[in-house]
PDB file of C-alpha atoms in Angstrom:
ATOM      1  CA  PRO K1090      -0.235   0.221  -0.077  1.00 95.00           C
ATOM      2  CA  LEU K1091       1.428   3.730  -1.054  1.00 98.00           C
ATOM      3  CA  PRO K1092       0.922   6.644   1.246  1.00 98.00           C
ATOM      4  CA  VAL K1093      -1.395   8.940  -0.291  1.00 98.00           C
ATOM      5  CA  PHE K1094      -1.298  12.551  -1.652  1.00 98.00           C
ATOM      6  CA  ILE K1095      -4.586  14.461  -1.700  1.00 98.00           C
ATOM      7  CA  THR K1096      -5.158  17.488  -3.658  1.00 97.00           C
ATOM      8  CA  GLN K1097      -7.896  19.754  -5.504  1.00 96.00           C
ATOM      9  CA  TRP K1098      -8.327  19.512  -9.189  1.00 94.00           C
ATOM     10  CA  ASN K1099      -6.389  22.959  -9.942  1.00 92.00           C
ATOM     11  CA  HIS K1100      -3.492  21.489  -8.598  1.00 94.00           C
ATOM     12  CA  ARG K1101      -3.335  18.124 -10.185  1.00 93.00           C
ATOM     13  CA  GLY K1102      -0.117  18.919 -11.381  1.00 94.00           C
ATOM     14  CA  TRP K1103       1.217  18.817  -7.704  1.00 95.00           C
ATOM     15  CA  VAL K1104       0.159  15.167  -7.682  1.00 96.00           C
ATOM     16  CA  GLN K1105       2.760  14.139 -10.565  1.00 96.00           C
ATOM     17  CA  ILE K1106       5.371  14.946  -8.431  1.00 96.00           C
ATOM     18  CA  ALA K1107       4.150  13.152  -5.551  1.00 97.00           C
ATOM     19  CA  VAL K1108       3.604  10.239  -7.466  1.00 97.00           C
ATOM     20  CA  ARG K1109       7.242  10.456  -8.443  1.00 97.00           C
ATOM     21  CA  ARG K1110       7.988  10.456  -5.118  1.00 96.00           C
ATOM     22  CA  GLY K1111       6.453   7.299  -4.130  1.00 97.00           C
ATOM     23  CA  TYR K1112       2.699   8.005  -3.137  1.00 98.00           C
ATOM     24  CA  MET K1113      -0.764   7.473  -4.538  1.00 97.00           C
ATOM     25  CA  GLY K1114      -2.005  10.560  -5.899  1.00 97.00           C
ATOM     26  CA  CYS K1115      -5.695  11.635  -5.434  1.00 97.00           C
ATOM     27  CA  VAL K1116      -7.473  14.848  -6.834  1.00 97.00           C
ATOM     28  CA  TYR K1117     -11.008  15.678  -6.041  1.00 97.00           C
ATOM     29  CA  ALA K1118     -13.293  18.220  -7.537  1.00 95.00           C
ATOM     30  CA  GLY K1119     -13.672  20.663  -4.757  1.00 94.00           C
ATOM     31  CA  ALA K1120     -11.971  24.017  -6.674  1.00 93.00           C
ATOM     32  CA  ASP K1121     -13.300  26.571  -8.474  1.00 92.00           C
ATOM     33  CA  ASP K1122     -12.767  25.630 -12.063  1.00 89.00           C
ATOM     34  CA  LYS K1123     -14.100  22.243 -11.166  1.00 93.00           C
ATOM     35  CA  ASP K1124     -16.641  21.454  -7.973  1.00 94.00           C
ATOM     36  CA  ASP K1125     -18.529  18.668  -7.721  1.00 93.00           C
ATOM     37  CA  THR K1126     -20.052  20.313  -4.154  1.00 93.00           C
ATOM     38  CA  GLU K1127     -21.873  22.850  -5.676  1.00 87.00           C
ATOM     39  CA  ASN K1128     -25.432  21.348  -5.202  1.00 88.00           C
ATOM     40  CA  TYR K1129     -24.768  20.115  -1.631  1.00 89.00           C
ATOM     41  CA  ALA K1130     -26.907  22.224  -0.160  1.00 82.00           C
ATOM     42  CA  THR K1131     -29.757  21.126  -2.324  1.00 86.00           C
ATOM     43  CA  LEU K1132     -28.575  17.357  -2.017  1.00 89.00           C
ATOM     44  CA  PHE K1133     -28.700  17.895   1.722  1.00 88.00           C
ATOM     45  CA  PRO K1134     -31.690  19.876   3.045  1.00 87.00           C
ATOM     46  CA  GLY K1135     -31.431  21.443   6.275  1.00 86.00           C
ATOM     47  CA  TYR K1136     -27.590  21.566   6.718  1.00 84.00           C
ATOM     48  CA  SER K1137     -26.277  25.112   5.962  1.00 80.00           C
ATOM     49  CA  PHE K1138     -22.922  24.812   4.375  1.00 83.00           C
ATOM     50  CA  SER K1139     -20.477  27.815   3.506  1.00 91.00           C
ATOM     51  CA  THR K1140     -18.413  27.095   0.273  1.00 93.00           C
ATOM     52  CA  LEU K1141     -15.008  26.181   1.794  1.00 95.00           C
ATOM     53  CA  MET K1142     -16.687  23.592   4.561  1.00 94.00           C
ATOM     54  CA  LYS K1143     -18.555  21.836   1.593  1.00 94.00           C
ATOM     55  CA  ARG K1144     -15.072  21.338  -0.071  1.00 96.00           C
ATOM     56  CA  ALA K1145     -13.664  20.215   3.061  1.00 96.00           C
ATOM     57  CA  TRP K1146     -16.406  17.992   3.498  1.00 95.00           C
ATOM     58  CA  ALA K1147     -15.834  16.790  -0.165  1.00 96.00           C
ATOM     59  CA  ALA K1148     -12.224  15.821   0.865  1.00 97.00           C
ATOM     60  CA  SER K1149     -13.642  13.376   3.324  1.00 97.00           C
ATOM     61  CA  ARG K1150     -15.800  11.893   1.095  1.00 96.00           C
ATOM     62  CA  ALA K1151     -12.714  11.226  -0.848  1.00 97.00           C
ATOM     63  CA  VAL K1152     -11.084   9.646   1.999  1.00 98.00           C
ATOM     64  CA  ASP K1153     -13.966   7.139   2.456  1.00 98.00           C
ATOM     65  CA  TYR K1154     -13.723   6.049  -0.969  1.00 98.00           C
ATOM     66  CA  LEU K1155      -9.760   5.627  -0.187  1.00 98.00           C
ATOM     67  CA  TYR K1156     -10.442   3.423   2.563  1.00 98.00           C
ATOM     68  CA  THR K1157     -12.201   1.038  -0.102  1.00 98.00           C
ATOM     69  CA  LEU K1158      -8.678   0.655  -1.902  1.00 98.00           C
ATOM     70  CA  PRO K1159      -6.258  -2.044  -1.181  1.00 97.00           C
ATOM     71  CA  GLU K1160      -3.715  -0.235  -2.614  1.00 97.00           C
ATOM     72  CA  ALA K1161      -3.854   3.229  -0.302  1.00 98.00           C
ATOM     73  CA  ASP K1162      -2.131   2.868   3.039  1.00 98.00           C
ATOM     74  CA  THR K1163      -4.941   4.691   5.074  1.00 97.00           C
ATOM     75  CA  ALA K1164      -2.834   5.334   8.023  1.00 97.00           C
ATOM     76  CA  ARG K1165      -0.474   7.672   5.891  1.00 98.00           C
ATOM     77  CA  ILE K1166      -3.052  10.014   3.903  1.00 98.00           C
ATOM     78  CA  GLY K1167      -1.900  13.541   3.710  1.00 98.00           C
ATOM     79  CA  ILE K1168      -3.905  16.713   2.099  1.00 98.00           C
ATOM     80  CA  THR K1169      -2.659  19.810   0.868  1.00 97.00           C
ATOM     81  CA  GLY K1170      -4.105  22.968  -1.156  1.00 95.00           C
ATOM     82  CA  HIS K1171      -2.844  26.574  -2.115  1.00 94.00           C
ATOM     83  CA  SER K1172      -4.768  29.933  -0.817  1.00 93.00           C
ATOM     84  CA  ARG K1173      -8.586  29.163  -0.501  1.00 94.00           C
ATOM     85  CA  ASN K1174      -7.744  25.614  -0.964  1.00 95.00           C
ATOM     86  CA  GLY K1175      -5.098  25.466   1.723  1.00 96.00           C
ATOM     87  CA  LYS K1176      -8.219  27.304   4.066  1.00 96.00           C
ATOM     88  CA  GLN K1177     -10.380  24.273   2.840  1.00 96.00           C
ATOM     89  CA  SER K1178      -7.547  21.537   3.589  1.00 97.00           C
ATOM     90  CA  LEU K1179      -7.178  22.823   7.054  1.00 97.00           C
ATOM     91  CA  LEU K1180     -10.810  22.250   7.905  1.00 97.00           C
ATOM     92  CA  ALA K1181     -10.682  18.835   6.592  1.00 97.00           C
ATOM     93  CA  ALA K1182      -7.774  17.859   8.656  1.00 98.00           C
ATOM     94  CA  ALA K1183      -9.456  19.530  11.554  1.00 97.00           C
ATOM     95  CA  PHE K1184     -12.859  17.572  11.187  1.00 96.00           C
ATOM     96  CA  ASP K1185     -11.447  14.300   9.746  1.00 98.00           C
ATOM     97  CA  GLU K1186      -8.767  12.538  11.854  1.00 98.00           C
ATOM     98  CA  ARG K1187      -8.212  10.116   9.069  1.00 98.00           C
ATOM     99  CA  ILE K1188      -6.349  12.247   7.526  1.00 98.00           C
ATOM    100  CA  LYS K1189      -3.017  12.344   8.961  1.00 98.00           C
ATOM    101  CA  ALA K1190      -0.955  15.343   7.890  1.00 98.00           C
ATOM    102  CA  VAL K1191      -1.892  18.682   6.136  1.00 98.00           C
ATOM    103  CA  VAL K1192       0.109  21.557   4.363  1.00 97.00           C
ATOM    104  CA  SER K1193      -1.796  24.858   4.281  1.00 95.00           C
ATOM    105  CA  SER K1194       0.177  26.362   1.522  1.00 93.00           C
ATOM    106  CA  SER K1195      -0.453  30.090   1.238  1.00 91.00           C
ATOM    107  CA  ALA K1196      -4.225  30.202   2.987  1.00 92.00           C
ATOM    108  CA  GLY K1197      -3.477  33.284   4.803  1.00 90.00           C
ATOM    109  CA  THR K1198      -6.502  35.159   6.047  1.00 91.00           C
ATOM    110  CA  GLY K1199      -9.097  32.290   7.339  1.00 90.00           C
ATOM    111  CA  GLY K1200      -6.113  30.026   6.703  1.00 93.00           C
ATOM    112  CA  GLU K1201      -2.800  30.051   8.716  1.00 92.00           C
ATOM    113  CA  ASN K1202      -3.008  33.445   9.250  1.00 92.00           C
ATOM    114  CA  PRO K1203      -5.388  34.456  12.401  1.00 93.00           C
ATOM    115  CA  PHE K1204      -8.223  36.626  11.815  1.00 93.00           C
ATOM    116  CA  ARG K1205      -7.389  39.148  14.673  1.00 92.00           C
ATOM    117  CA  TYR K1206      -3.720  39.697  12.857  1.00 91.00           C
ATOM    118  CA  THR K1207      -5.663  40.645   9.368  1.00 88.00           C
ATOM    119  CA  ASP K1208      -7.087  44.183   9.802  1.00 78.00           C
ATOM    120  CA  ASP K1209      -5.500  47.035   8.001  1.00 75.00           C
ATOM    121  CA  SER K1210      -2.456  47.642  10.148  1.00 79.00           C
ATOM    122  CA  TYR K1211      -1.013  44.326   9.404  1.00 80.00           C
ATOM    123  CA  ASP K1212      -1.281  44.862   5.505  1.00 77.00           C
ATOM    124  CA  ASN K1213      -3.061  41.794   4.368  1.00 82.00           C
ATOM    125  CA  GLU K1214      -6.766  40.484   3.713  1.00 86.00           C
ATOM    126  CA  SER K1215      -9.145  41.893   6.417  1.00 90.00           C
ATOM    127  CA  ILE K1216     -12.338  40.163   7.248  1.00 92.00           C
ATOM    128  CA  ASP K1217     -13.791  43.146   5.585  1.00 92.00           C
ATOM    129  CA  ASP K1218     -12.371  42.359   2.175  1.00 91.00           C
ATOM    130  CA  ILE K1219     -12.471  38.811   2.869  1.00 92.00           C
ATOM    131  CA  THR K1220     -16.067  38.445   2.914  1.00 93.00           C
ATOM    132  CA  LYS K1221     -16.815  41.295   0.805  1.00 93.00           C
ATOM    133  CA  ASN K1222     -15.011  39.642  -2.097  1.00 92.00           C
ATOM    134  CA  PHE K1223     -16.008  36.107  -1.007  1.00 93.00           C
ATOM    135  CA  PRO K1224     -19.229  36.243   0.635  1.00 92.00           C
ATOM    136  CA  ASP K1225     -19.982  32.513   0.259  1.00 91.00           C
ATOM    137  CA  TRP K1226     -16.779  31.350   1.858  1.00 93.00           C
ATOM    138  CA  PHE K1227     -17.326  31.548   5.361  1.00 93.00           C
ATOM    139  CA  HIS K1228     -20.658  31.675   7.402  1.00 91.00           C
ATOM    140  CA  PRO K1229     -22.444  35.141   7.445  1.00 91.00           C
ATOM    141  CA  ARG K1230     -21.727  35.802  11.070  1.00 92.00           C
ATOM    142  CA  LEU K1231     -17.856  36.370  10.503  1.00 93.00           C
ATOM    143  CA  ARG K1232     -19.064  39.889   9.426  1.00 94.00           C
ATOM    144  CA  LEU K1233     -20.171  40.666  12.730  1.00 94.00           C
ATOM    145  CA  PHE K1234     -16.253  40.588  13.665  1.00 94.00           C
ATOM    146  CA  ILE K1235     -15.122  43.618  11.343  1.00 93.00           C
ATOM    147  CA  GLY K1236     -13.125  45.665  13.163  1.00 90.00           C
ATOM    148  CA  LYS K1237     -13.754  43.616  16.238  1.00 91.00           C
ATOM    149  CA  GLU K1238     -11.328  40.919  15.693  1.00 91.00           C
ATOM    150  CA  GLN K1239     -10.093  40.716  19.089  1.00 90.00           C
ATOM    151  CA  LYS K1240     -13.378  39.446  20.232  1.00 94.00           C
ATOM    152  CA  LEU K1241     -13.919  36.217  18.455  1.00 94.00           C
ATOM    153  CA  PRO K1242     -14.568  33.545  20.643  1.00 93.00           C
ATOM    154  CA  VAL K1243     -12.087  31.547  18.826  1.00 93.00           C
ATOM    155  CA  ASP K1244      -9.183  31.832  16.016  1.00 94.00           C
ATOM    156  CA  GLN K1245      -7.069  29.932  13.512  1.00 94.00           C
ATOM    157  CA  ASN K1246      -4.778  28.942  16.193  1.00 95.00           C
ATOM    158  CA  SER K1247      -7.847  26.772  18.068  1.00 95.00           C
ATOM    159  CA  LEU K1248      -8.671  24.877  14.509  1.00 94.00           C
ATOM    160  CA  MET K1249      -4.576  24.206  14.279  1.00 96.00           C
ATOM    161  CA  SER K1250      -4.936  22.801  17.547  1.00 96.00           C
ATOM    162  CA  VAL K1251      -7.541  20.264  16.868  1.00 96.00           C
ATOM    163  CA  ILE K1252      -5.080  19.125  14.150  1.00 97.00           C
ATOM    164  CA  ALA K1253      -2.433  17.754  16.907  1.00 97.00           C
ATOM    165  CA  PRO K1254      -0.963  15.337  17.201  1.00 97.00           C
ATOM    166  CA  ARG K1255      -1.159  14.923  13.541  1.00 98.00           C
ATOM    167  CA  GLY K1256       0.978  16.634  10.701  1.00 98.00           C
ATOM    168  CA  LEU K1257       0.376  20.246  10.381  1.00 98.00           C
ATOM    169  CA  LEU K1258       3.019  22.482   8.152  1.00 97.00           C
ATOM    170  CA  LEU K1259       2.080  26.275   7.574  1.00 97.00           C
ATOM    171  CA  SER K1260       3.672  27.713   4.462  1.00 95.00           C
ATOM    172  CA  SER K1261       3.374  31.129   3.056  1.00 91.00           C
ATOM    173  CA  ALA K1262       5.572  33.810   1.131  1.00 90.00           C
ATOM    174  CA  LEU K1263       7.287  36.308   3.151  1.00 87.00           C
ATOM    175  CA  THR K1264       6.491  38.941   0.466  1.00 82.00           C
ATOM    176  CA  GLU K1265       2.447  38.019  -0.492  1.00 82.00           C
ATOM    177  CA  THR K1266       0.017  40.312   0.471  1.00 76.00           C
ATOM    178  CA  GLU K1267      -2.392  37.379   1.231  1.00 78.00           C
ATOM    179  CA  GLY K1268      -0.134  36.208   4.234  1.00 79.00           C
ATOM    180  CA  GLY K1269       1.307  37.698   7.205  1.00 85.00           C
ATOM    181  CA  PRO K1270       4.469  36.156   8.692  1.00 89.00           C
ATOM    182  CA  TRP K1271       4.142  37.833  12.130  1.00 90.00           C
ATOM    183  CA  GLY K1272       0.405  36.838  12.506  1.00 92.00           C
ATOM    184  CA  ILE K1273       1.227  33.201  11.261  1.00 94.00           C
ATOM    185  CA  GLU K1274       4.415  32.725  13.576  1.00 95.00           C
ATOM    186  CA  GLN K1275       1.960  33.677  16.399  1.00 95.00           C
ATOM    187  CA  ALA K1276      -0.348  30.906  15.549  1.00 96.00           C
ATOM    188  CA  TYR K1277       2.684  28.537  15.151  1.00 97.00           C
ATOM    189  CA  LYS K1278       3.861  29.657  18.617  1.00 97.00           C
ATOM    190  CA  SER K1279       0.534  29.034  20.084  1.00 97.00           C
ATOM    191  CA  ALA K1280      -0.274  25.520  18.597  1.00 97.00           C
ATOM    192  CA  LYS K1281       2.989  24.341  19.369  1.00 97.00           C
ATOM    193  CA  LYS K1282       1.919  24.326  23.315  1.00 97.00           C
ATOM    194  CA  VAL K1283      -0.663  22.065  22.366  1.00 97.00           C
ATOM    195  CA  TYR K1284       2.017  19.720  19.813  1.00 97.00           C
ATOM    196  CA  ALA K1285       4.259  19.913  23.204  1.00 97.00           C
ATOM    197  CA  LEU K1286       1.497  18.310  25.249  1.00 96.00           C
ATOM    198  CA  GLU K1287       1.161  15.517  22.981  1.00 93.00           C
ATOM    199  CA  GLY K1288       5.035  15.132  22.796  1.00 94.00           C
ATOM    200  CA  THR K1289       4.733  15.622  18.588  1.00 95.00           C
ATOM    201  CA  GLU K1290       6.099  19.002  18.526  1.00 94.00           C
ATOM    202  CA  ASN K1291       7.818  18.022  15.312  1.00 93.00           C
ATOM    203  CA  ASN K1292       4.646  17.189  13.552  1.00 97.00           C
ATOM    204  CA  LEU K1293       4.206  20.951  13.258  1.00 97.00           C
ATOM    205  CA  GLY K1294       6.065  22.919  10.672  1.00 97.00           C
ATOM    206  CA  ILE K1295       6.279  26.639   9.498  1.00 96.00           C
ATOM    207  CA  PHE K1296       7.714  27.117   6.365  1.00 93.00           C
ATOM    208  CA  PHE K1297       8.572  30.350   4.732  1.00 91.00           C
ATOM    209  CA  ARG K1298       9.324  30.674   1.215  1.00 88.00           C
ATOM    210  CA  ASP K1299      10.769  33.531  -0.959  1.00 82.00           C
ATOM    211  CA  GLY K1300       8.081  35.257  -3.496  1.00 79.00           C
ATOM    212  CA  ARG K1301       5.023  35.992  -3.593  1.00 81.00           C
ATOM    213  CA  HIS K1302       1.427  34.230  -3.897  1.00 76.00           C
ATOM    214  CA  GLY K1303       2.250  31.461  -5.981  1.00 74.00           C
ATOM    215  CA  THR K1304       4.480  28.361  -5.955  1.00 82.00           C
ATOM    216  CA  SER K1305       7.129  26.400  -7.600  1.00 84.00           C
ATOM    217  CA  ALA K1306       7.929  22.875  -7.956  1.00 87.00           C
ATOM    218  CA  ARG K1307      10.704  23.385  -5.219  1.00 88.00           C
ATOM    219  CA  ASP K1308       8.012  24.307  -2.872  1.00 91.00           C
ATOM    220  CA  ILE K1309       6.028  21.074  -3.591  1.00 93.00           C
ATOM    221  CA  GLU K1310       8.879  19.203  -2.765  1.00 94.00           C
ATOM    222  CA  SER K1311       9.241  20.763   0.437  1.00 95.00           C
ATOM    223  CA  TYR K1312       5.798  19.796   1.064  1.00 96.00           C
ATOM    224  CA  ILE K1313       6.209  16.274   0.199  1.00 97.00           C
ATOM    225  CA  ASP K1314       9.392  16.215   2.445  1.00 97.00           C
ATOM    226  CA  PHE K1315       7.135  17.185   5.622  1.00 97.00           C
ATOM    227  CA  PHE K1316       4.790  14.449   4.842  1.00 98.00           C
ATOM    228  CA  ASP K1317       7.456  12.069   4.430  1.00 98.00           C
ATOM    229  CA  TYR K1318       8.722  13.139   7.829  1.00 97.00           C
ATOM    230  CA  VAL K1319       5.366  12.630   9.463  1.00 97.00           C
ATOM    231  CA  PHE K1320       4.625   9.236   7.648  1.00 98.00           C
ATOM    232  CA  GLY K1321       8.124   8.017   9.033  1.00 96.00           C
ATOM    233  CA  ARG K1322       9.679   7.854   5.347  1.00 96.00           C
ATOM    234  CA  THR K1323      12.627  10.221   6.652  1.00 93.00           C
ATOM    235  CA  GLN K1324      14.218  11.365   9.682  1.00 92.00           C
ATOM    236  CA  THR K1325      14.514  14.845   8.307  1.00 91.00           C
ATOM    237  CA  ALA K1326      12.344  17.300  10.739  1.00 91.00           C
ATOM    238  CA  PRO K1327      11.435  20.643   9.673  1.00 89.00           C
ATOM    239  CA  GLU K1328      13.722  23.134  10.227  1.00 90.00           C
ATOM    240  CA  ASN K1329      11.107  25.946  11.354  1.00 93.00           C
ATOM    241  CA  LYS K1330      12.875  29.243  10.879  1.00 91.00           C
ATOM    242  CA  LEU K1331      10.875  31.955  12.205  1.00 92.00           C
TER     243      LEU K1331
END
């Protein structure tokens, strides 16, 4: 059985890198340009789905299928995605313990960057910006905290802590406006306390790459390096340079 690399339709090129490195690739249609989750609200009346949570739930349905395949090593399932897909990957891992590792790639606000470090003073996407431009991504109640981010009862560090002790890598580019290195470091330091309680501190990683919002093949290789470590395929722990 092979370890599994799950990602969304528009990152299917990433899967080719993973397959070359000995992974089974799993691509699911939960992305802007190919989305099988659009009609979930109709299929499941009585449930309120935000777009990101719909797609995260779709990832869990892909995991259901993987459990029927003898070729899949279900003890070593990793998921990753970039930008909005990084957000939904975090949600999928938080709510499905069968996912053993996740890489959040430049998920920014609502991803690896806490909401309370995203207003204008931090020079990245505020709650005001993100809910105005993408009103379907999050629950409408999030808008009540525009300008009052510090009053949120939970934040992204809470979501990350739910993933412990499983693998979690936070990745962002140093000069992208969608992220915020300082805020991401605060979330990392907070979640690390939970990982320390579990005795799995090395399962939490942080990786800052050069450049802007996009990724290169060498970045994806780094993500797979992290999966390899969490899955016991290598002894090279993440460097975690702040």
